[in-house]
């Protein structure tokens, strides 16, 4: 863009006892110059402003790309969280079913022991199996609850679940 400026000024010169042709002039000379003008200037071929504009456009496009990346990463993280919830719930159900079957197996073996068709060693082994199955079920339940908690964190709603009020 061209610049249009108004300039005004005054200058004063003072010469003291000048020497002219070898003779001394006794009078002092004072001169004042006044000037007023309009100055129109334009730089041709200056690419610095264009460069700044293009840099700003590139930065804007990069910001939009980063925003899309962040949004996509959030979508992926939420989908992974939901998938993990479903996976851990199925694992919990399987561990619960395994515990129930192990307990039934122990019950059957206890009845066999009462009739003399099993040994105490076998019953003790089945009791240990039941204990391991209960531990596996509890671990699966904890994993599922951790997946639910992680999902709350991904969604950013943990504070709501815990009843925490945020001051704005």
XYZ file of C-alpha atoms in Angstrom:
168
model
C 0.000 0.000 0.000
C 1.302 3.467 -0.810
C 1.977 5.950 2.017
C 0.811 9.571 1.860
C 2.536 11.863 4.368
C 2.406 15.584 5.104
C 5.744 17.121 6.000
C 6.433 20.575 7.356
C 9.504 22.086 8.929
C 11.654 25.086 9.655
C 15.400 25.416 9.644
C 17.483 28.284 10.855
C 21.066 28.970 9.912
C 23.286 31.465 11.647
C 26.629 32.613 10.340
C 28.850 34.736 12.510
C 31.270 37.269 11.103
C 32.119 35.661 7.843
C 35.181 36.499 5.870
C 34.621 37.512 2.252
C 37.542 38.253 -0.145
C 39.912 38.700 2.729
C 37.753 41.404 4.271
C 35.887 40.902 7.460
C 32.141 41.475 7.350
C 30.867 42.779 10.640
C 27.201 41.925 10.303
C 25.738 38.550 11.283
C 23.427 36.753 8.927
C 20.373 34.843 10.070
C 18.313 32.836 7.636
C 15.175 30.833 8.154
C 13.853 28.273 5.731
C 10.275 27.029 5.848
C 9.030 24.060 3.918
C 5.716 22.237 3.604
C 5.020 19.287 1.356
C 3.070 16.142 0.633
C 5.083 12.980 0.152
C 3.668 9.961 -1.666
C 5.784 6.842 -1.364
C 5.338 3.311 -2.552
C 7.840 0.495 -2.520
C 7.742 -1.616 -5.635
C 8.763 -5.227 -5.476
C 8.546 -5.416 -1.665
C 7.572 -9.004 -0.922
C 7.868 -8.765 2.865
C 4.175 -7.947 3.290
C 3.152 -10.717 0.915
C 5.480 -13.077 2.752
C 3.907 -12.177 6.101
C 0.437 -12.700 4.646
C 1.370 -16.088 3.212
C 3.063 -17.117 6.458
C -0.120 -16.250 8.332
C -2.208 -18.265 5.842
C 0.112 -21.255 6.207
C -0.051 -20.997 10.001
C -3.851 -20.889 9.790
C -3.954 -23.989 7.568
C -1.533 -25.811 9.866
C -3.730 -24.937 12.847
C -6.776 -26.337 11.068
C -4.880 -29.540 10.279
C -3.712 -29.863 13.893
C -7.303 -29.310 15.080
C -8.555 -32.068 12.755
C -5.795 -34.353 14.031
C -6.745 -33.663 17.642
C -10.428 -34.283 16.888
C -9.596 -37.542 15.105
C -7.349 -38.648 17.967
C -10.183 -37.957 20.413
C -12.594 -40.019 18.294
C -10.088 -42.876 18.168
C -9.428 -42.669 21.906
C -13.158 -42.746 22.709
C -13.731 -45.685 20.330
C -10.791 -47.557 21.875
C -12.159 -46.848 25.330
C -15.605 -48.218 24.412
C -14.016 -51.257 22.789
C -11.957 -51.847 25.936
C -15.079 -51.593 28.108
C -16.818 -54.228 26.004
C -13.745 -56.465 25.995
C -13.227 -56.280 29.754
C -16.936 -56.901 30.379
C -16.821 -60.057 28.260
C -13.675 -61.138 30.103
C -15.481 -60.564 33.406
C -18.454 -62.616 32.234
C -16.126 -65.434 31.154
C -14.276 -65.346 34.494
C -17.579 -65.390 36.374
C -18.794 -68.387 34.341
C -15.462 -70.159 34.922
C -15.777 -69.582 38.679
C -19.340 -70.931 38.685
C -18.289 -74.030 36.752
C -15.293 -74.577 39.027
C -17.565 -74.334 42.082
C -19.958 -76.893 40.537
C -17.004 -79.156 39.795
C -15.970 -78.880 43.463
C -19.533 -79.675 44.596
C -19.601 -82.799 42.434
C -16.201 -83.869 43.700
C -17.323 -83.319 47.317
C -20.323 -85.620 46.700
C -17.990 -88.191 45.154
C -15.749 -87.936 48.237
C -18.755 -88.600 50.498
C -19.492 -91.798 48.553
C -15.839 -92.788 48.582
C -15.251 -92.403 44.853
C -12.741 -89.495 45.174
C -9.745 -88.536 47.288
C -9.062 -85.649 49.654
C -6.177 -84.615 47.418
C -8.518 -84.148 44.458
C -10.979 -82.133 46.566
C -8.147 -79.921 47.848
C -6.928 -79.373 44.294
C -10.456 -78.370 43.225
C -10.712 -75.975 46.195
C -7.502 -74.326 45.003
C -9.003 -74.120 41.514
C -12.075 -72.372 42.974
C -9.834 -69.887 44.817
C -7.911 -69.143 41.597
C -11.192 -68.751 39.685
C -12.498 -66.272 42.296
C -9.243 -64.317 42.073
C -9.481 -64.270 38.271
C -13.096 -63.071 38.492
C -12.156 -60.291 40.906
C -9.242 -59.262 38.639
C -11.578 -59.214 35.636
C -14.091 -57.088 37.575
C -11.320 -54.656 38.566
C -10.108 -54.481 34.956
C -13.654 -53.688 33.819
C -14.082 -50.982 36.468
C -10.709 -49.518 35.471
C -11.881 -49.468 31.840
C -15.021 -47.593 32.897
C -12.916 -45.120 34.882
C -10.567 -44.627 31.937
C -13.581 -43.986 29.698
C -14.769 -41.289 32.120
C -11.311 -39.730 31.943
C -11.332 -39.812 28.146
C -14.726 -38.107 28.099
C -13.638 -35.664 30.811
C -16.581 -36.430 33.100
C -14.801 -37.919 36.113
C -15.496 -34.807 38.158
C -19.235 -35.131 37.441
C -19.271 -38.797 38.514
C -17.566 -37.902 41.773
C -19.914 -34.953 42.369
C -17.185 -32.324 42.269
C -18.345 -28.785 41.532
C -16.061 -26.680 39.362
C -15.978 -22.926 39.872
C -16.034 -21.021 36.635
